[in-house]
Short mmCIF file of C-alpha atoms (C1' of nucleotides) in Angstrom, two decimals:
data_model
loop_
_atom_site.label_atom_id
_atom_site.label_comp_id
_atom_site.label_asym_id
_atom_site.label_seq_id
_atom_site.Cartn_x
_atom_site.Cartn_y
_atom_site.Cartn_z
CA MET A 1 -100.85 177.87 100.70
CA THR A 2 -103.27 175.07 100.00
CA GLN A 3 -101.48 174.51 96.75
CA SER A 4 -98.04 173.91 98.15
CA ASP A 5 -99.56 171.32 100.45
CA THR A 6 -100.94 169.39 97.53
CA ALA A 7 -97.50 169.21 96.02
CA GLN A 8 -95.89 168.14 99.25
CA ASP A 9 -98.65 165.67 99.71
CA GLN A 10 -98.02 163.94 96.45
CA ALA A 11 -94.34 163.76 97.27
CA GLN A 12 -95.26 161.66 100.26
CA ASP A 13 -97.05 159.14 98.13
CA GLN A 14 -94.85 159.16 95.10
CA ALA A 15 -91.65 158.98 97.09
CA THR A 16 -90.09 156.25 95.00
CA GLY A 17 -90.09 157.51 91.44
CA THR A 18 -89.93 154.40 89.28
CA ALA A 19 -91.52 152.21 91.88
CA ALA A 20 -93.46 150.25 89.33
CA GLU A 21 -90.24 148.74 88.05
CA THR A 22 -88.89 147.82 91.46
CA ALA A 23 -91.40 145.17 92.33
CA GLN A 24 -92.00 143.55 89.00
CA THR A 25 -91.25 139.86 88.76
CA PRO A 26 -87.52 139.79 88.10
CA PRO A 27 -86.99 138.63 84.52
CA ALA A 28 -83.97 136.55 85.47
CA GLU A 29 -84.73 134.21 88.36
CA LYS A 30 -87.96 132.38 87.74
CA LYS A 31 -87.44 129.40 90.01
CA LEU A 32 -89.21 130.06 93.28
CA SER A 33 -89.03 127.39 95.93
CA ARG A 34 -92.31 125.90 97.00
CA ILE A 35 -92.08 127.72 100.31
CA GLN A 36 -91.40 130.99 98.51
CA GLN A 37 -94.42 130.54 96.32
CA ARG A 38 -96.64 129.72 99.24
CA ASN A 39 -95.55 132.63 101.41
CA ARG A 40 -95.54 135.17 98.64
CA LYS A 41 -99.06 134.16 97.80
CA ARG A 42 -100.07 134.43 101.46
CA ILE A 43 -98.63 137.90 101.70
CA ILE A 44 -100.26 139.07 98.51
CA GLU A 45 -103.58 137.69 99.66
CA ALA A 46 -103.28 139.39 103.04
CA ALA A 47 -102.18 142.64 101.44
CA LEU A 48 -105.17 142.57 99.13
CA GLU A 49 -107.43 142.29 102.13
CA VAL A 50 -105.79 145.14 104.01
CA PHE A 51 -105.05 147.56 101.18
CA ALA A 52 -108.55 147.11 99.79
CA GLN A 53 -110.08 148.15 103.06
CA HIS A 54 -107.81 150.97 104.14
CA GLY A 55 -106.03 152.24 101.07
CA TYR A 56 -102.29 152.50 100.78
CA ARG A 57 -101.55 154.95 103.55
CA GLY A 58 -104.09 153.52 105.90
CA ALA A 59 -102.71 150.01 105.66
CA THR A 60 -99.89 148.88 107.94
CA LEU A 61 -97.29 146.17 107.58
CA ASP A 62 -98.20 144.82 111.00
CA GLN A 63 -101.75 144.34 109.85
CA ILE A 64 -100.66 142.60 106.68
CA ALA A 65 -98.25 140.46 108.64
CA LYS A 66 -100.85 139.41 111.14
CA THR A 67 -103.40 138.67 108.43
CA ALA A 68 -100.83 136.62 106.56
CA GLY A 69 -99.83 134.78 109.72
CA LEU A 70 -96.21 135.79 109.36
CA SER A 71 -93.90 138.09 111.27
CA LYS A 72 -93.24 141.57 109.92
CA PRO A 73 -89.53 140.99 109.28
CA ASN A 74 -90.43 137.79 107.55
CA ILE A 75 -92.65 139.71 105.20
CA LEU A 76 -89.82 142.06 104.45
CA TYR A 77 -87.75 139.04 103.60
CA TYR A 78 -90.10 138.35 100.71
CA PHE A 79 -90.82 141.90 99.59
CA ASP A 80 -88.65 144.98 99.53
CA GLY A 81 -91.16 147.02 101.48
CA LYS A 82 -94.71 148.20 101.78
CA GLU A 83 -94.68 149.91 98.44
CA ALA A 84 -93.27 146.86 96.65
CA ILE A 85 -96.16 144.77 97.92
CA HIS A 86 -98.67 147.32 96.79
CA VAL A 87 -97.12 147.65 93.37
CA THR A 88 -97.00 143.89 92.90
CA LEU A 89 -100.66 143.73 93.78
CA LEU A 90 -101.52 146.50 91.36
CA ASN A 91 -99.58 144.87 88.56
CA GLN A 92 -101.41 141.61 89.00
CA LEU A 93 -104.69 143.47 89.18
CA MET A 94 -104.25 145.27 85.89
CA GLU A 95 -104.35 142.08 83.85
CA THR A 96 -107.42 140.76 85.61
CA TRP A 97 -109.06 144.10 85.25
CA LEU A 98 -108.47 144.70 81.57
CA ASP A 99 -109.29 141.19 80.52
CA PRO A 100 -113.09 141.41 80.31
CA LEU A 101 -112.89 144.42 78.02
CA ALA A 102 -110.13 142.88 75.92
CA GLU A 103 -112.39 139.91 75.30
CA MET A 104 -115.03 142.02 73.57
CA ASP A 105 -114.87 140.63 70.06
CA PRO A 106 -115.06 143.07 67.12
CA ASN A 107 -116.40 140.23 64.98
CA GLY A 108 -119.17 139.15 67.31
CA ASP A 109 -122.74 140.38 67.42
CA PRO A 110 -122.44 143.99 68.64
CA LEU A 111 -125.27 144.16 71.14
CA GLU A 112 -124.53 140.73 72.55
CA GLU A 113 -120.83 141.48 72.79
CA VAL A 114 -121.50 144.56 74.88
CA MET A 115 -124.06 142.78 77.01
CA ALA A 116 -121.66 139.90 77.59
CA TYR A 117 -119.03 142.40 78.66
CA ILE A 118 -121.45 143.92 81.13
CA HIS A 119 -122.33 140.56 82.61
CA ARG A 120 -118.66 139.72 82.90
CA LYS A 121 -118.12 142.93 84.83
CA VAL A 122 -121.04 142.19 87.14
CA GLN A 123 -119.54 138.80 87.74
CA MET A 124 -116.22 140.41 88.64
CA SER A 125 -117.95 142.52 91.28
CA ARG A 126 -119.41 139.38 92.72
CA GLU A 127 -116.25 137.29 92.66
CA TYR A 128 -113.54 139.85 93.22
CA PRO A 129 -114.99 142.63 95.35
CA ARG A 130 -111.69 143.21 97.13
CA GLU A 131 -109.88 143.70 93.88
CA SER A 132 -112.52 146.21 92.87
CA ARG A 133 -112.09 148.11 96.11
CA LEU A 134 -108.31 148.00 95.83
CA PHE A 135 -108.63 149.61 92.42
CA ALA A 136 -111.19 152.13 93.64
CA ASN A 137 -108.98 153.12 96.54
CA GLU A 138 -105.98 153.64 94.32
CA ILE A 139 -107.92 155.81 91.87
CA LEU A 140 -109.68 157.74 94.63
CA GLN A 141 -106.36 158.66 96.17
CA GLY A 142 -105.14 160.04 92.88
CA ALA A 143 -103.65 156.85 91.41
CA PRO A 144 -100.11 157.79 92.49
CA ARG A 145 -98.80 154.30 91.83
CA MET A 146 -101.10 153.37 88.99
CA LYS A 147 -101.30 156.31 86.66
CA PRO A 148 -98.50 154.96 84.48
CA HIS A 149 -100.39 151.69 84.13
CA LEU A 150 -103.56 153.52 83.24
CA ILE A 151 -101.75 155.40 80.52
CA SER A 152 -99.79 152.47 79.13
CA GLY A 153 -102.32 149.71 79.69
CA LEU A 154 -105.86 150.94 79.98
CA LYS A 155 -105.76 153.93 77.65
CA PRO A 156 -104.73 152.07 74.48
CA LEU A 157 -107.26 149.33 75.14
CA VAL A 158 -110.02 151.86 75.68
CA ASP A 159 -109.04 153.77 72.56
CA GLU A 160 -109.18 150.55 70.59
CA LYS A 161 -112.52 149.35 71.91
CA THR A 162 -113.95 152.83 71.61
CA GLU A 163 -113.28 152.62 67.90
CA VAL A 164 -114.94 149.23 67.68
CA LEU A 165 -118.02 150.61 69.37
CA ARG A 166 -118.04 153.63 67.10
CA ALA A 167 -117.88 151.39 64.06
CA TRP A 168 -120.79 149.29 65.30
CA MET A 169 -122.81 152.43 65.88
CA GLN A 170 -122.00 153.85 62.48
CA ALA A 171 -123.08 150.56 60.93
CA GLY A 172 -126.41 150.95 62.71
CA GLN A 173 -125.88 147.82 64.76
CA LEU A 174 -125.87 149.73 68.01
CA ALA A 175 -127.68 152.89 69.06
CA THR A 176 -125.42 155.89 68.80
CA VAL A 177 -124.09 157.21 72.10
CA ASP A 178 -120.72 158.50 73.23
CA PRO A 179 -118.70 155.27 73.44
CA ARG A 180 -116.38 156.59 76.11
CA HIS A 181 -119.21 157.59 78.41
CA LEU A 182 -120.84 154.26 77.65
CA LEU A 183 -117.78 152.51 79.05
CA TYR A 184 -117.71 154.84 82.06
CA SER A 185 -121.32 154.03 82.84
CA ILE A 186 -120.67 150.32 82.54
CA TRP A 187 -117.74 150.50 84.91
CA ALA A 188 -119.58 152.74 87.34
CA THR A 189 -122.73 150.66 87.57
CA THR A 190 -121.03 147.28 87.79
CA GLN A 191 -118.22 148.16 90.19
CA HIS A 192 -120.62 150.08 92.38
CA TYR A 193 -121.92 146.82 93.82
CA ALA A 194 -118.48 145.87 95.07
CA ASP A 195 -117.20 149.30 96.05
CA PHE A 196 -120.34 150.44 97.87
CA GLU A 197 -121.24 147.02 99.20
CA VAL A 198 -121.83 148.32 102.72
CA GLN A 199 -124.27 150.94 101.53
CA ILE A 200 -126.08 148.46 99.31
CA GLY A 201 -126.24 146.12 102.26
CA VAL A 202 -127.91 148.76 104.40
CA LEU A 203 -130.45 149.67 101.73
CA SER A 204 -131.31 146.33 100.20
CA PRO A 205 -134.07 144.69 102.20
CA ASP A 206 -132.89 141.15 102.80
CA GLU A 207 -132.81 140.49 99.08
CA ARG A 208 -130.75 137.28 98.83
CA ASP A 209 -128.00 138.76 96.74
CA PRO A 210 -128.38 142.30 95.41
CA ILE A 211 -126.04 141.40 92.58
CA ASP A 212 -128.61 139.04 91.12
CA GLY A 213 -131.00 141.94 90.89
CA ALA A 214 -128.22 144.08 89.51
CA ASP A 215 -127.51 141.66 86.73
CA ALA A 216 -131.13 141.71 85.59
CA TYR A 217 -131.54 145.45 86.01
CA LEU A 218 -128.38 146.33 84.14
CA ASP A 219 -129.35 143.99 81.35
CA THR A 220 -132.59 145.83 80.68
CA MET A 221 -131.00 149.22 81.17
CA PHE A 222 -128.19 148.78 78.70
CA ARG A 223 -130.32 146.83 76.25
CA LYS A 224 -132.80 149.69 76.10
CA LEU A 225 -129.94 152.12 75.68
CA LEU A 226 -128.12 150.27 72.95
CA THR A 227 -130.79 148.55 70.89
CA PRO A 228 -130.76 150.50 67.62
CA MET B 1 -106.92 133.46 112.22
CA THR B 2 -107.95 135.87 109.53
CA GLN B 3 -111.21 136.31 111.34
CA SER B 4 -109.77 137.53 114.59
CA ASP B 5 -107.87 140.10 112.61
CA THR B 6 -111.00 141.49 111.14
CA ALA B 7 -112.43 141.95 114.60
CA GLN B 8 -109.31 143.57 115.93
CA ASP B 9 -109.20 145.69 112.85
CA GLN B 10 -112.62 147.08 113.39
CA ALA B 11 -111.75 147.87 116.96
CA GLN B 12 -109.02 150.11 115.63
CA ASP B 13 -111.46 152.11 113.58
CA GLN B 14 -114.43 152.10 115.84
CA ALA B 15 -112.45 152.85 118.96
CA THR B 16 -114.81 155.50 120.28
CA GLY B 17 -118.20 153.88 120.48
CA THR B 18 -120.69 156.69 120.33
CA ALA B 19 -118.35 159.00 118.51
CA ALA B 20 -121.13 160.46 116.41
CA GLU B 21 -122.52 162.12 119.47
CA THR B 22 -119.22 163.53 120.66
CA ALA B 23 -118.64 165.93 117.82
CA GLN B 24 -122.16 167.11 117.13
CA THR B 25 -122.80 170.79 117.57
CA PRO B 26 -123.43 171.13 121.28
CA PRO B 27 -127.09 171.99 121.78
CA ALA B 28 -126.34 174.51 124.53
CA GLU B 29 -123.66 177.00 123.49
CA LYS B 30 -124.42 178.41 120.06
CA LYS B 31 -122.45 181.62 120.28
CA LEU B 32 -119.13 181.09 118.56
CA SER B 33 -116.72 184.00 118.46
CA ARG B 34 -115.84 185.28 115.02
CA ILE B 35 -112.39 183.80 115.36
CA GLN B 36 -113.86 180.46 116.37
CA GLN B 37 -116.12 180.40 113.35
CA ARG B 38 -113.30 181.29 111.01
CA ASN B 39 -110.86 178.73 112.33
CA ARG B 40 -113.36 175.94 112.62
CA LYS B 41 -114.31 176.53 109.03
CA ARG B 42 -110.67 176.50 107.98
CA ILE B 43 -110.07 173.23 109.75
CA ILE B 44 -113.13 171.59 108.28
CA GLU B 45 -112.14 172.77 104.84
CA ALA B 46 -108.61 171.43 105.24
CA ALA B 47 -109.87 168.17 106.69
CA LEU B 48 -112.20 167.73 103.74
CA GLU B 49 -109.25 168.06 101.41
CA VAL B 50 -107.08 165.59 103.30
CA PHE B 51 -109.67 163.00 104.31
CA ALA B 52 -111.11 162.96 100.81
CA GLN B 53 -107.76 162.09 99.34
CA HIS B 54 -106.40 159.62 101.85
CA GLY B 55 -109.33 158.25 103.79
CA TYR B 56 -109.56 158.32 107.56
CA ARG B 57 -106.57 156.23 108.48
CA GLY B 58 -104.37 157.63 105.76
CA ALA B 59 -104.95 161.24 106.81
CA THR B 60 -102.77 162.86 109.45
CA LEU B 61 -103.39 165.75 111.80
CA ASP B 62 -100.13 167.33 110.71
CA GLN B 63 -101.34 167.35 107.15
CA ILE B 64 -104.66 168.87 108.10
CA ALA B 65 -102.91 171.42 110.26
CA LYS B 66 -100.54 172.45 107.52
CA THR B 67 -103.34 172.65 104.97
CA ALA B 68 -105.38 174.77 107.36
CA GLY B 69 -102.41 177.00 108.11
CA LEU B 70 -102.63 176.29 111.84
CA SER B 71 -100.48 174.41 114.30
CA LYS B 72 -101.47 170.92 115.34
CA PRO B 73 -102.13 171.78 118.99
CA ASN B 74 -104.19 174.69 117.80
CA ILE B 75 -106.35 172.35 115.82
CA LEU B 76 -106.84 170.22 118.89
CA TYR B 77 -107.97 173.33 120.67
CA TYR B 78 -110.93 173.52 118.30
CA PHE B 79 -111.71 169.84 117.95
CA ASP B 80 -111.47 166.99 120.41
CA GLY B 81 -109.36 164.90 118.09
CA LYS B 82 -108.95 163.43 114.65
CA GLU B 83 -112.10 161.42 114.90
CA ALA B 84 -114.18 164.39 116.04
CA ILE B 85 -113.13 166.32 112.94
CA HIS B 86 -114.02 163.43 110.69
CA VAL B 87 -117.39 162.91 112.32
CA THR B 88 -118.23 166.60 112.08
CA LEU B 89 -117.38 166.49 108.41
CA LEU B 90 -119.52 163.43 107.85
CA ASN B 91 -122.47 164.95 109.67
CA GLN B 92 -122.35 168.04 107.51
CA LEU B 93 -122.01 165.91 104.43
CA MET B 94 -125.11 163.84 105.08
CA GLU B 95 -127.43 166.80 104.69
CA THR B 96 -125.83 167.98 101.49
CA TRP B 97 -125.86 164.49 100.16
CA LEU B 98 -129.48 163.59 100.87
CA ASP B 99 -130.86 166.89 99.71
CA PRO B 100 -131.06 166.28 95.95
CA LEU B 101 -133.05 163.09 96.47
CA ALA B 102 -135.26 164.69 99.08
CA GLU B 103 -136.18 167.37 96.54
CA MET B 104 -137.69 164.83 94.16
CA ASP B 105 -141.33 165.89 94.21
CA PRO B 106 -144.02 163.17 94.29
CA ASN B 107 -146.43 165.64 92.70
CA GLY B 108 -144.23 166.67 89.82
CA ASP B 109 -144.00 165.12 86.38
CA PRO B 110 -142.43 161.70 87.00
CA LEU B 111 -139.93 161.50 84.17
CA GLU B 112 -138.87 165.09 84.58
CA GLU B 113 -138.53 164.74 88.33
CA VAL B 114 -136.15 161.83 87.93
CA MET B 115 -134.21 163.54 85.18
CA ALA B 116 -133.92 166.67 87.29
CA TYR B 117 -132.61 164.56 90.15
CA ILE B 118 -130.00 163.06 87.85
CA HIS B 119 -128.85 166.45 86.63
CA ARG B 120 -128.65 167.67 90.21
CA LYS B 121 -126.41 164.71 91.04
CA VAL B 122 -124.18 165.38 88.04
CA GLN B 123 -123.92 168.95 89.20
CA MET B 124 -122.86 167.76 92.64
CA SER B 125 -120.04 165.77 91.11
CA ARG B 126 -118.90 168.88 89.32
CA GLU B 127 -119.17 171.24 92.26
CA TYR B 128 -118.36 169.01 95.20
CA PRO B 129 -115.96 166.33 94.01
CA ARG B 130 -114.14 166.26 97.32
CA GLU B 131 -117.33 165.61 99.23
CA SER B 132 -118.09 162.79 96.85
CA ARG B 133 -114.67 161.26 97.43
CA LEU B 134 -114.95 161.70 101.18
CA PHE B 135 -118.17 159.76 101.05
CA ALA B 136 -116.73 157.13 98.73
CA ASN B 137 -113.74 156.64 101.00
CA GLU B 138 -115.90 156.20 104.05
CA ILE B 139 -118.12 153.63 102.37
CA LEU B 140 -115.19 151.81 100.77
CA GLN B 141 -113.57 151.37 104.15
CA GLY B 142 -116.71 149.82 105.52
CA ALA B 143 -118.47 152.99 106.73
CA PRO B 144 -117.27 152.49 110.34
CA ARG B 145 -118.28 156.00 111.31
CA MET B 146 -121.20 156.43 108.96
CA LYS B 147 -123.24 153.28 109.06
CA PRO B 148 -125.55 154.68 111.76
CA HIS B 149 -126.22 157.70 109.55
CA LEU B 150 -126.93 155.49 106.58
CA ILE B 151 -129.45 153.54 108.58
CA SER B 152 -131.11 156.50 110.28
CA GLY B 153 -130.83 159.05 107.48
CA LEU B 154 -130.43 157.51 104.07
CA LYS B 155 -132.46 154.35 104.49
CA PRO B 156 -135.80 155.98 105.37
CA LEU B 157 -135.41 158.49 102.57
CA VAL B 158 -134.65 155.78 100.06
CA ASP B 159 -137.55 153.68 101.25
CA GLU B 160 -139.83 156.66 100.83
CA LYS B 161 -138.65 157.65 97.38
CA THR B 162 -138.60 154.05 96.29
CA GLU B 163 -142.33 153.97 96.98
CA VAL B 164 -142.87 157.14 95.00
CA LEU B 165 -141.05 155.63 92.04
CA ARG B 166 -143.01 152.42 92.32
CA ALA B 167 -146.26 154.36 92.30
CA TRP B 168 -145.23 156.27 89.21
CA MET B 169 -144.37 153.03 87.48
CA GLN B 170 -147.61 151.38 88.45
CA ALA B 171 -149.46 154.39 87.06
CA GLY B 172 -147.67 153.87 83.77
CA GLN B 173 -145.92 157.20 83.99
CA LEU B 174 -142.49 155.61 84.14
CA ALA B 175 -141.13 152.42 82.64
CA THR B 176 -141.10 149.62 85.18
CA VAL B 177 -137.70 148.77 86.59
CA ASP B 178 -136.43 147.92 90.06
CA PRO B 179 -136.54 151.34 91.77
CA ARG B 180 -133.75 150.50 94.17
CA HIS B 181 -131.37 149.47 91.43
CA LEU B 182 -132.45 152.53 89.50
CA LEU B 183 -131.22 154.70 92.36
CA TYR B 184 -128.01 152.70 92.63
CA SER B 185 -127.32 153.22 88.94
CA ILE B 186 -127.96 156.94 89.23
CA TRP B 187 -125.59 157.26 92.15
CA ALA B 188 -122.96 155.10 90.51
CA THR B 189 -122.94 156.88 87.16
CA THR B 190 -123.03 160.40 88.53
CA GLN B 191 -120.58 160.04 91.39
CA HIS B 192 -118.20 158.13 89.16
CA TYR B 193 -117.09 161.37 87.52
CA ALA B 194 -115.94 162.75 90.87
CA ASP B 195 -114.61 159.57 92.45
CA PHE B 196 -112.71 158.32 89.41
CA GLU B 197 -111.72 161.75 88.16
CA VAL B 198 -108.09 160.75 87.67
CA GLN B 199 -109.03 157.81 85.50
CA ILE B 200 -111.47 159.87 83.50
CA GLY B 201 -108.76 162.46 83.07
CA VAL B 202 -106.38 159.89 81.64
CA LEU B 203 -108.95 158.48 79.22
CA SER B 204 -110.80 161.56 78.07
CA PRO B 205 -108.99 163.10 75.14
CA ASP B 206 -108.70 166.77 75.96
CA GLU B 207 -112.46 167.08 76.02
CA ARG B 208 -113.00 170.43 77.76
CA ASP B 209 -114.98 169.03 80.65
CA PRO B 210 -115.96 165.37 80.66
CA ILE B 211 -118.86 166.22 82.93
CA ASP B 212 -120.54 168.17 80.14
CA GLY B 213 -120.50 165.04 78.05
CA ALA B 214 -121.65 163.04 81.04
CA ASP B 215 -124.66 165.25 81.54
CA ALA B 216 -125.78 164.75 77.95
CA TYR B 217 -125.00 161.03 77.90
CA LEU B 218 -126.78 160.28 81.16
CA ASP B 219 -129.78 162.26 80.00
CA THR B 220 -130.26 160.05 76.95
CA MET B 221 -129.46 156.88 78.85
CA PHE B 222 -131.95 157.36 81.64
CA ARG B 223 -134.58 158.85 79.36
CA LYS B 224 -134.45 155.76 77.17
CA LEU B 225 -134.64 153.58 80.23
CA LEU B 226 -137.54 155.35 81.91
CA THR B 227 -139.75 156.58 79.11
CA PRO B 228 -142.81 154.35 79.37
"C1'" DT C 1 -72.77 113.64 110.04
"C1'" DC C 2 -71.53 118.02 108.64
"C1'" DG C 3 -71.64 122.31 106.24
"C1'" DT C 4 -74.22 125.33 103.55
"C1'" DC C 5 -77.94 127.82 102.13
"C1'" DA C 6 -82.82 129.11 102.75
"C1'" DC C 7 -85.90 130.75 105.93
"C1'" DT C 8 -87.50 132.79 110.62
"C1'" DT C 9 -87.21 135.07 114.84
"C1'" DT C 10 -85.58 138.36 118.27
"C1'" DA C 11 -84.16 142.68 119.42
"C1'" DC C 12 -83.82 146.99 117.92
"C1'" DC C 13 -84.30 151.97 115.57
"C1'" DA C 14 -85.48 156.40 113.79
"C1'" DA C 15 -89.25 158.79 112.19
"C1'" DA C 16 -94.02 159.79 112.28
"C1'" DT C 17 -98.27 160.35 114.63
"C1'" DG C 18 -102.12 161.49 117.90
"C1'" DG C 19 -102.23 163.95 121.78
"C1'" DT C 20 -101.10 166.94 126.26
"C1'" DA C 21 -99.32 170.61 129.57
"C1'" DA C 22 -98.31 174.86 130.34
"C1'" DA C 23 -96.38 179.09 129.18
"C1'" DA C 24 -96.89 183.08 126.13
"C1'" DA C 25 -99.48 186.21 123.33
"C1'" DA C 26 -103.74 188.40 121.72
"C1'" DG C 27 -108.24 190.24 122.40
"C1'" DC C 28 -111.26 192.77 124.68
"C1'" DA C 29 -114.64 194.74 128.29
"C1'" DG C 30 -114.40 198.10 131.83
"C1'" DC D 1 -104.46 201.13 130.60
"C1'" DT D 2 -105.73 197.07 133.14
"C1'" DG D 3 -107.18 192.64 134.36
"C1'" DC D 4 -109.35 188.68 132.57
"C1'" DT D 5 -110.45 185.51 128.95
"C1'" DT D 6 -109.56 183.45 124.63
"C1'" DT D 7 -106.23 181.87 121.41
"C1'" DT D 8 -101.62 180.27 120.04
"C1'" DT D 9 -97.13 178.50 120.62
"C1'" DT D 10 -93.44 175.79 122.62
"C1'" DA D 11 -92.00 171.74 124.53
"C1'" DC D 12 -92.91 167.30 125.29
"C1'" DC D 13 -94.73 162.20 125.32
"C1'" DA D 14 -96.24 157.49 124.41
"C1'" DT D 15 -97.34 154.67 120.63
"C1'" DT D 16 -97.22 153.20 116.11
"C1'" DT D 17 -94.96 152.32 111.95
"C1'" DG D 18 -91.70 151.06 108.23
"C1'" DG D 19 -87.54 149.01 108.32
"C1'" DT D 20 -82.78 146.63 109.73
"C1'" DA D 21 -79.11 143.59 111.90
"C1'" DA D 22 -77.93 139.63 113.40
"C1'" DA D 23 -78.63 135.54 115.68
"C1'" DG D 24 -81.07 131.27 115.31
"C1'" DT D 25 -83.54 127.32 113.07
"C1'" DG D 26 -84.23 124.05 109.58
"C1'" DA D 27 -83.66 121.39 105.29
"C1'" DC D 28 -80.81 118.86 102.51
"C1'" DG D 29 -77.05 117.25 99.53
"C1'" DA D 30 -72.18 115.52 99.93
#
DNA sequence: TCGTCACTTTACCAAATGGTAAAAAAGCAG
DNA sequence: CTGCTTTTTTACCATTTGGTAAAGTGACGA
């Protein structure tokens, strides 16, 4: 009984099968009028705000429209629908999100490379908290629109960097721990400050910016963990 | 322009001011018929499933009803409305959620007390992933219905345990780190396995249960961090 | 100045959603 | 078995929501 619901439930979210394709920047026409560029950007910005706070199903076009300062039909003039907006947003996000990890240089100093990665991630939480929450929402809700991206984009990158880490550990340049769980713990601790901002706000006693403290704390934590 | 939206947006979510009160177990009548108990439990269980996956706004009464195997009006016979169900769920959750931290004994062995707390939290992610996601959703969306609980329930407990940790550190029984950020990192790393389960699933190569690995990894990580 | 094409608005819709009223069906104490 | 209460179902409803059609407005080159 509960099981059939789950199936039906997914159907609701995954309605459009190859949705990811639908909203990608069309390969042909690249020339967007200035007004097109401006309004598309407005819509994307508004959608980021709304989707990040309410998740896909909880967000409404009216809300996005109002936030963007455009009428709802006008928004549908620029995007094929709610899902297309969300997918476009997610596509853009993937690049931004994978970048810090991609930058970890196999030829750099191991410990400092990892630490730099961590600081980059902390910085992301500070500068792009909405993007972090958008991502968190999508994953929390089962990643119906993002799983393909995770498999095709994130997985290979993680497999690659996991091997780099393993090599560093084997060479004795880094303490030996499970590289995959190491990455998980980096993501968890850094993104936590964006995703659970409200909670942090309630608990942190007037500290100027909790993320400053986070940066220092995480530095010592991961340095202790990884120093051989 | 964007600002007025935010205000209006909150109004949507916080419609019922003192909602927390509304759904609390009425102090007077405690005698619930067997059928009442059974159906209330069913509804709460179904609501947990649905709210955890879609967040408050994304969840629908129809979905909850179907999952519970009851009709929608029948559900409204047992609860005053969607919000009342959510609030009831959140109230129940708070206890469960604070418990592991509350159990941390100021008179126990410092390092082992913290490590035990961590393992308890890992266990929670394994056994109650939906509760973890329900919580994550609520916080992500700005904790409109839970902020009061955070302030009245979580905050005092954290302040108390923070002092315990600080004392242990001052006594040299625990390495000195910011106790608040220590708690944040424990929450982040442990809950991550429930909240980001889908992502973990994509990235973890057929490992039987990633949480087993997590338990071991987090043990070494926090032990290295906290051993004086 | 006019026609054309890009953009925007107005007026709608069908479906979904939270919720209600009241009748019907179960339970159950006597 | 009966009368009363509790529980459930059957119709509804008003609003919201994603989306469309078509009329209107504006920019701009010929």
